[in-house]
Coordinates of C-alpha atoms in Angstrom, one line a residue:
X19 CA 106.3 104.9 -74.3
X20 CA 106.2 104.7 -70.1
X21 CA 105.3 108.1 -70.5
X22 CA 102.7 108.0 -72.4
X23 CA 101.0 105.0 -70.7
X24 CA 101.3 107.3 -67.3
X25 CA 99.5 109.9 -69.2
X26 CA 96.6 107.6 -70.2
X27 CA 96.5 105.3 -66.9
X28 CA 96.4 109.0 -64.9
X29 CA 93.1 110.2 -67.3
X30 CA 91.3 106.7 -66.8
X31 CA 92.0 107.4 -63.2
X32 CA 90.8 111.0 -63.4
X33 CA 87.6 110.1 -65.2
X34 CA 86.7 107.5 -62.8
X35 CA 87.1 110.0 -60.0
X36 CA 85.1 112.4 -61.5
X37 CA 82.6 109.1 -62.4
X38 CA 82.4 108.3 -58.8
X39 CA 81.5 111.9 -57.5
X40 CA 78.7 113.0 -60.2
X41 CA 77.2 109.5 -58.8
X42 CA 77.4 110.3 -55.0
X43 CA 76.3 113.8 -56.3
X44 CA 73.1 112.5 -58.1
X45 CA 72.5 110.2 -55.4
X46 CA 72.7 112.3 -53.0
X47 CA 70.5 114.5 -55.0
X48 CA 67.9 112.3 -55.4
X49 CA 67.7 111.1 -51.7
X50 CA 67.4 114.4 -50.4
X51 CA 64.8 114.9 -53.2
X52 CA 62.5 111.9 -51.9
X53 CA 63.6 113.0 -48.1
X54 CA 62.0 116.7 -48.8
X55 CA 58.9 114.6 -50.6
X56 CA 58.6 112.5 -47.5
X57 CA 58.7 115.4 -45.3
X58 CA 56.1 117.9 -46.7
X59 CA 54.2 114.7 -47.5
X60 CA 53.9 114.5 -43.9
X61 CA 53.0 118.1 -43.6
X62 CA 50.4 117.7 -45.8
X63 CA 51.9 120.0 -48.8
X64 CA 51.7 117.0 -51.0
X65 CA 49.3 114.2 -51.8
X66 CA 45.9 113.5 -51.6
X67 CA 43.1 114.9 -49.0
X68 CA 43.6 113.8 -45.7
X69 CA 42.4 114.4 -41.9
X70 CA 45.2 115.4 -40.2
X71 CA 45.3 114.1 -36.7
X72 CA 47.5 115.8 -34.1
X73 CA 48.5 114.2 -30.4
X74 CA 47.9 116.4 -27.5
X75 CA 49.6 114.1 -24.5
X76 CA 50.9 114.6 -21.4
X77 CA 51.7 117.7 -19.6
X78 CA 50.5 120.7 -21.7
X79 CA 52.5 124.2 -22.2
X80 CA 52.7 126.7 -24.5
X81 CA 54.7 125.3 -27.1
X82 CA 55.9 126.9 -29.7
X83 CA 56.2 123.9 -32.6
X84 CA 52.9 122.6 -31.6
X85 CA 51.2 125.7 -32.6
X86 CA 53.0 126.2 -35.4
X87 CA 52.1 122.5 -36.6
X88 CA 48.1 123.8 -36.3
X89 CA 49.0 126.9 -38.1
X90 CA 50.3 124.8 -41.2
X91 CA 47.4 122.4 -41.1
X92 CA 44.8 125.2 -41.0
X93 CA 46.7 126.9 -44.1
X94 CA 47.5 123.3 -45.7
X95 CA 45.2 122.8 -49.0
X96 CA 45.4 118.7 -48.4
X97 CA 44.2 118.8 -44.7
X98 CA 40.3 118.6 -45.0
X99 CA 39.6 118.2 -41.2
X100 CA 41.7 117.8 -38.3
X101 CA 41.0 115.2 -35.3
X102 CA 42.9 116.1 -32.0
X103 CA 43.5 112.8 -29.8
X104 CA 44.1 114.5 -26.2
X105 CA 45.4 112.5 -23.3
X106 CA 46.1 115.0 -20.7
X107 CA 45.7 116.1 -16.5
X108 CA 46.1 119.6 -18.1
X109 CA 49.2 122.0 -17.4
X110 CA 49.6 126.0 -17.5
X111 CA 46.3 127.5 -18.3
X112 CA 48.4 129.9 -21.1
X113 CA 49.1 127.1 -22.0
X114 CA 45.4 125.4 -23.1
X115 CA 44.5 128.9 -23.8
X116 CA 47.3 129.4 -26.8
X117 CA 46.1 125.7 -28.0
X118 CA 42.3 126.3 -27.5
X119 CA 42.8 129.7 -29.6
X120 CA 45.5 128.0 -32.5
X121 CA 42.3 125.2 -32.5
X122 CA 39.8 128.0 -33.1
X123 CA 41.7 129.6 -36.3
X124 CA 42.0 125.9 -37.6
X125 CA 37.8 126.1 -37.4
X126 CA 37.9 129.4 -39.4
X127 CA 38.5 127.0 -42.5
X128 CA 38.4 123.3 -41.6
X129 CA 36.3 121.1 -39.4
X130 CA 38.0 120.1 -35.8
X131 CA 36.6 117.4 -33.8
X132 CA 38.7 116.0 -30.6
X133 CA 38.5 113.0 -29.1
X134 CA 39.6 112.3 -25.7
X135 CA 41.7 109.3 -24.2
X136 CA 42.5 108.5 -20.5
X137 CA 42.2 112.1 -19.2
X138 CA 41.0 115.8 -20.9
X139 CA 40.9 117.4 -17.4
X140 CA 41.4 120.7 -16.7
X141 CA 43.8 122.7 -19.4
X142 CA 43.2 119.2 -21.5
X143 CA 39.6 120.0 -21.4
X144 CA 40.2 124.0 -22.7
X145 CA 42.1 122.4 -25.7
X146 CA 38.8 120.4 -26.5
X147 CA 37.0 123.3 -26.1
X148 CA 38.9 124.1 -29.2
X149 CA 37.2 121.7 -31.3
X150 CA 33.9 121.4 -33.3
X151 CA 32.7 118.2 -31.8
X152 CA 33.9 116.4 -28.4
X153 CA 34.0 112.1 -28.7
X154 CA 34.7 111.0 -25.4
X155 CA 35.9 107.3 -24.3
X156 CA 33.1 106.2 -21.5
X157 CA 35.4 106.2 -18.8
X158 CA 37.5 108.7 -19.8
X159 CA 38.4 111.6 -16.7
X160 CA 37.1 114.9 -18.1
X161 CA 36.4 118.3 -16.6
X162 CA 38.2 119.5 -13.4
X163 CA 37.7 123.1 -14.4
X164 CA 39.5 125.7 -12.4
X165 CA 42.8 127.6 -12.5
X166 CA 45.1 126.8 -8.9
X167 CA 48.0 128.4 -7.7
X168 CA 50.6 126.3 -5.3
X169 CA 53.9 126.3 -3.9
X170 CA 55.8 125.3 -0.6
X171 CA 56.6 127.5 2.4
X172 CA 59.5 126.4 3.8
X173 CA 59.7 129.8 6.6
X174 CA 59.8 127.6 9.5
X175 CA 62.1 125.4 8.6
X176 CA 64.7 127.9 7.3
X177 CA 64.0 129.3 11.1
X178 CA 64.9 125.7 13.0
X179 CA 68.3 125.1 10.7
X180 CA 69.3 128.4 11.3
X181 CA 69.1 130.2 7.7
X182 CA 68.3 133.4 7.0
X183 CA 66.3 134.7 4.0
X184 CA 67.4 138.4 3.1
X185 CA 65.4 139.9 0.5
X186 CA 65.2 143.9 -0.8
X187 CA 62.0 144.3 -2.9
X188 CA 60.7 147.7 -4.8
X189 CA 57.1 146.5 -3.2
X190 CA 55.0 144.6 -0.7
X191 CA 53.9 142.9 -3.7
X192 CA 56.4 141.7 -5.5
X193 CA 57.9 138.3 -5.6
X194 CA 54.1 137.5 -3.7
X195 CA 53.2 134.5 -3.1
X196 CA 57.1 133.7 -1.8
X197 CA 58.0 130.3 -0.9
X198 CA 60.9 132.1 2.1
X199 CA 57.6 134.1 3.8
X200 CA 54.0 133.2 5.2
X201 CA 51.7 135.0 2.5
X202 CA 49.9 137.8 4.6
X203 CA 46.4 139.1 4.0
X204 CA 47.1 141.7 1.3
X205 CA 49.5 139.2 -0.7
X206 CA 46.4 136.9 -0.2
X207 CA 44.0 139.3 -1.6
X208 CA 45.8 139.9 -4.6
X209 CA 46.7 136.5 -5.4
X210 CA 43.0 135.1 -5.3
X211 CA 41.9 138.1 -7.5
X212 CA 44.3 136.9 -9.9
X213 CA 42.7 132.7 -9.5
X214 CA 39.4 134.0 -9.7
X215 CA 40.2 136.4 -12.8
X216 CA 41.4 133.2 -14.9
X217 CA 38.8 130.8 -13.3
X218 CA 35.8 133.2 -14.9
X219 CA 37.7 132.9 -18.0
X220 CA 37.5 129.3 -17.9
X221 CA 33.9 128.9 -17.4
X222 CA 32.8 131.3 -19.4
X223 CA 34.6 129.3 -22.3
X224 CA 32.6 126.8 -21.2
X225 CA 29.4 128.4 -21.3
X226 CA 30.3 129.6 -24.7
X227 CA 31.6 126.5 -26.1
X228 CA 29.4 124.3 -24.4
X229 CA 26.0 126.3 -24.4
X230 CA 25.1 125.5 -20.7
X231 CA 25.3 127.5 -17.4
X232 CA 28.5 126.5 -15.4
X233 CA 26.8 126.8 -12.2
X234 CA 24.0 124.2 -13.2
X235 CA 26.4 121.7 -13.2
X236 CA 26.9 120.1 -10.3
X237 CA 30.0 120.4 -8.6
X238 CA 31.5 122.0 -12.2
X239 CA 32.4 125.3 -10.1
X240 CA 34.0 123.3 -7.4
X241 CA 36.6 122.0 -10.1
X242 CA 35.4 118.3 -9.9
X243 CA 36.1 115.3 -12.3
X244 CA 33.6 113.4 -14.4
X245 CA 33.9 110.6 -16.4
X246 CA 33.0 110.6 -20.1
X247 CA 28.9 109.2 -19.8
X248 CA 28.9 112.0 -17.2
X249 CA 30.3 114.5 -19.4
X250 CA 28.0 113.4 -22.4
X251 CA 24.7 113.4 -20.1
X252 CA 25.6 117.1 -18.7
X253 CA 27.1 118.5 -22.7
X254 CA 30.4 118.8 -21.4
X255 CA 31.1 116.6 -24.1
X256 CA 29.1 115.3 -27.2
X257 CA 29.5 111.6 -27.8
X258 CA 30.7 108.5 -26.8
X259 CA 33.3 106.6 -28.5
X260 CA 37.1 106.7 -30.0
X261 CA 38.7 107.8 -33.2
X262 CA 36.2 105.7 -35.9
X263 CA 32.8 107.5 -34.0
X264 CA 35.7 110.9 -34.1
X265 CA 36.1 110.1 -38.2
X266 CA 32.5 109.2 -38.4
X267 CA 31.2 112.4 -37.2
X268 CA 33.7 113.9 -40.3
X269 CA 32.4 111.9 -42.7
X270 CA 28.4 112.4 -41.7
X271 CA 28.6 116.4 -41.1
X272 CA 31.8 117.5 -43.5
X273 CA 30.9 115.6 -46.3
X274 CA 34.3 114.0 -46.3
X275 CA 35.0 110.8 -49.1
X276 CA 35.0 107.6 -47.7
X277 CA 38.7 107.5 -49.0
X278 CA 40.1 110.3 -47.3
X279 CA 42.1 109.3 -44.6
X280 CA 44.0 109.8 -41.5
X281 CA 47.6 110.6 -41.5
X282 CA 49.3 112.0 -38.6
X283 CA 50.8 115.6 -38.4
X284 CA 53.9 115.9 -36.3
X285 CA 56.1 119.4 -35.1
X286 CA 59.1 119.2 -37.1
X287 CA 61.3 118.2 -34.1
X288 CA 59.1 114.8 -33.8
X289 CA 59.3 113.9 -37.0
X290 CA 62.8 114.8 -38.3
X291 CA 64.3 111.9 -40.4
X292 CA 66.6 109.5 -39.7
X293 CA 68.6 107.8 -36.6
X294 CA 70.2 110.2 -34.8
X295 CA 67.2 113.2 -35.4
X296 CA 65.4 110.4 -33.1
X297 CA 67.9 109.8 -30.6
X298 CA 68.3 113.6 -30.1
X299 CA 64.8 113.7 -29.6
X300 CA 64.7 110.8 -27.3
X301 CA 67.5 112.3 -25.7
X302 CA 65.5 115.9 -25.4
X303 CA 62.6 114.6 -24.0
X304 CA 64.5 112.4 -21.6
X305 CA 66.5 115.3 -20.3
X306 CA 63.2 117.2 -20.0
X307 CA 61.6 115.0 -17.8
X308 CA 63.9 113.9 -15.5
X309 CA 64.5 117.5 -13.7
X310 CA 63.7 117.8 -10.2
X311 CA 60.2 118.8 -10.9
X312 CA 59.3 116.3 -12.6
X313 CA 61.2 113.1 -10.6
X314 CA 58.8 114.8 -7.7
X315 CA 55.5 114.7 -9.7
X316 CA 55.8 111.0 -10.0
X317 CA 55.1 110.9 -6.3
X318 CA 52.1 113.1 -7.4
X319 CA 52.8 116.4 -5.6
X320 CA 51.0 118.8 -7.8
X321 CA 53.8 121.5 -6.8
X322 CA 56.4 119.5 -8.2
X323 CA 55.0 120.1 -11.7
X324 CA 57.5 122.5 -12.3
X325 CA 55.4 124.8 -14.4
X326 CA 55.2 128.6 -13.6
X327 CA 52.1 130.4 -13.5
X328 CA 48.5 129.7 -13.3
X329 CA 47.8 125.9 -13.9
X330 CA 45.0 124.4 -15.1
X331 CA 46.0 120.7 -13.7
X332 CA 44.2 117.5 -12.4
X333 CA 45.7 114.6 -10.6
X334 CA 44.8 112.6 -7.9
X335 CA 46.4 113.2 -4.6
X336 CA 47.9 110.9 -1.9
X337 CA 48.2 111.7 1.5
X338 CA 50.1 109.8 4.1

């Protein structure tokens, strides 16, 4: 009789097991079901039309996720228009160039208006030379277009503490400019060639974006600032205003419903779900802006950006 109560005490137990796991199976189930909803919700794969608007901040680069994100917008059947917000001194000038082009296949199928915050200098500008229609604040810091090279020479003071710099090179040329050497005439000659070459390219995007002759402008050629009533007076930008005149302009030239609205389109690293996805990205970004370069840009030396190659960058300077 002991036996047999075993026997059916052990297959109450066994079916409550089984019970417990087809129930953190379904839920389970289900939550990744509404987490995969949530997500391409986001993305724009599901619900109703929508602008998508995308944040261009800080210092700009050529990053990958970020083009990728304009890539699914522009192929996304929900995303009606996109609005760009940019807030940015600029950064490498592949950098605005990869954004400004990723912006211009967006236009081959969907409206693109920006609308700049605090700062669209320099590579910030080039990305809203990307877009349809340019809403500037009225005070906003815009232009600053030019392409600059820098870096430190520390030859003389290797000399006075005694260290040597040994270096074998296949060419004059190579490894020019170098930060261990004064840069002589030739390594001068072909390092201007190469800051004139992508300073052309800038200006002629603006001249073809823009519809006016860069050299008319005064002081555009010398790299200078302006602030947004400047840039509106001179069509380096198109309106005044913030996000609603941005929306606005949709509306009145796209023929976009009253009830389409704006959602916000993040890379997938941004917006990945849940507590520790947002502490590793809190943790990423910390990590990437704490390196040496970018300690010393806070002190605003424009070398101490840490990014390679030609820059297309604006900040105020401070001299002692």
């Amino acid at each position: 009789m002991t036996a047999e109560i075993d026997t059916v005490l052990d297959r109450r137990r066994m079916r409550r097991r089984l019970t417990l796991w087809r129930t953190l199976a379904v839920v389970g189930l289900v939550a990744a079901l509404f987490a995969f909803v949530a997500r391409n919700d986001q993305l724009g794969q599901f619900g109703p039309k929508q602008i998508a608007r995308v944040d261009i901040s800080g210092t700009i680069t050529e990053d990958r996720d970020q083009l990728k994100l304009l890539k699914r917008i522009a192929d996304s059947d929900n995303a009606a228009a996109l609005l760009v917000y940019v807030n940015s001194p600029g950064g490498t000038t592949t950098g605005g160039e990869a954004l400004f082009e990723a912006l211009r296949e967006v236009a081959k199928k969907k409206p693109v208006v920006a609308q700049f915050g605090t700062v669209a200098a320099s590579a910030g500008y080039i990305v809203g030379l990307g877009a349809d229609h340019i809403v500037t604040r009225a005070n906003t810091i815009t232009g600053s277009v030019g392409v600059l090279i820098q870096w430190p020479e520390v030859s003389q003071m290797l000399d006075k503490i005694g260290v040597k710099y040994n270096e074998i090179k296949s060419g004059d040329l190579k490894a020019v400019p170098s930060p261990f050497e004064p840069l002589n005439a030739e390594g001068e000659k072909v390092t201007r060639s190469m800051i004139d070459e992508g300073f052309h390219w800038f200006l002629g995007l603006v001249e073809q974006r823009r519809g006016i002759k860069p050299q008319d402008i005064p002081g555009l050629t010398q790299g200078r600032v302006f602030t947004g009533r400047e840039a509106v007076q001179l069509k380096l930008a198109d309106s005044i205003g913030g996000e609603d005149e941005a929306v606005a302009w949709l509306r009145a030239n796209h023929n976009l419903a009253e009830d389409v609205k704006v959602v916000d389109w993040k890379t997938q690293t941004a917006s990945g779900l849940g507590l520790f996805s947002s502490l590793g990205v809190a943790a990423a970004s910390f990590f990437n802006h704490t390196s040496l370069g970018q300690m010393l840009a806070q002190d605003r030396s424009m070398a101490a950006l840490g990014l390679d190659g030609l820059i297309s960058v604006w900040h105020p300077s401070e001299k002692q």
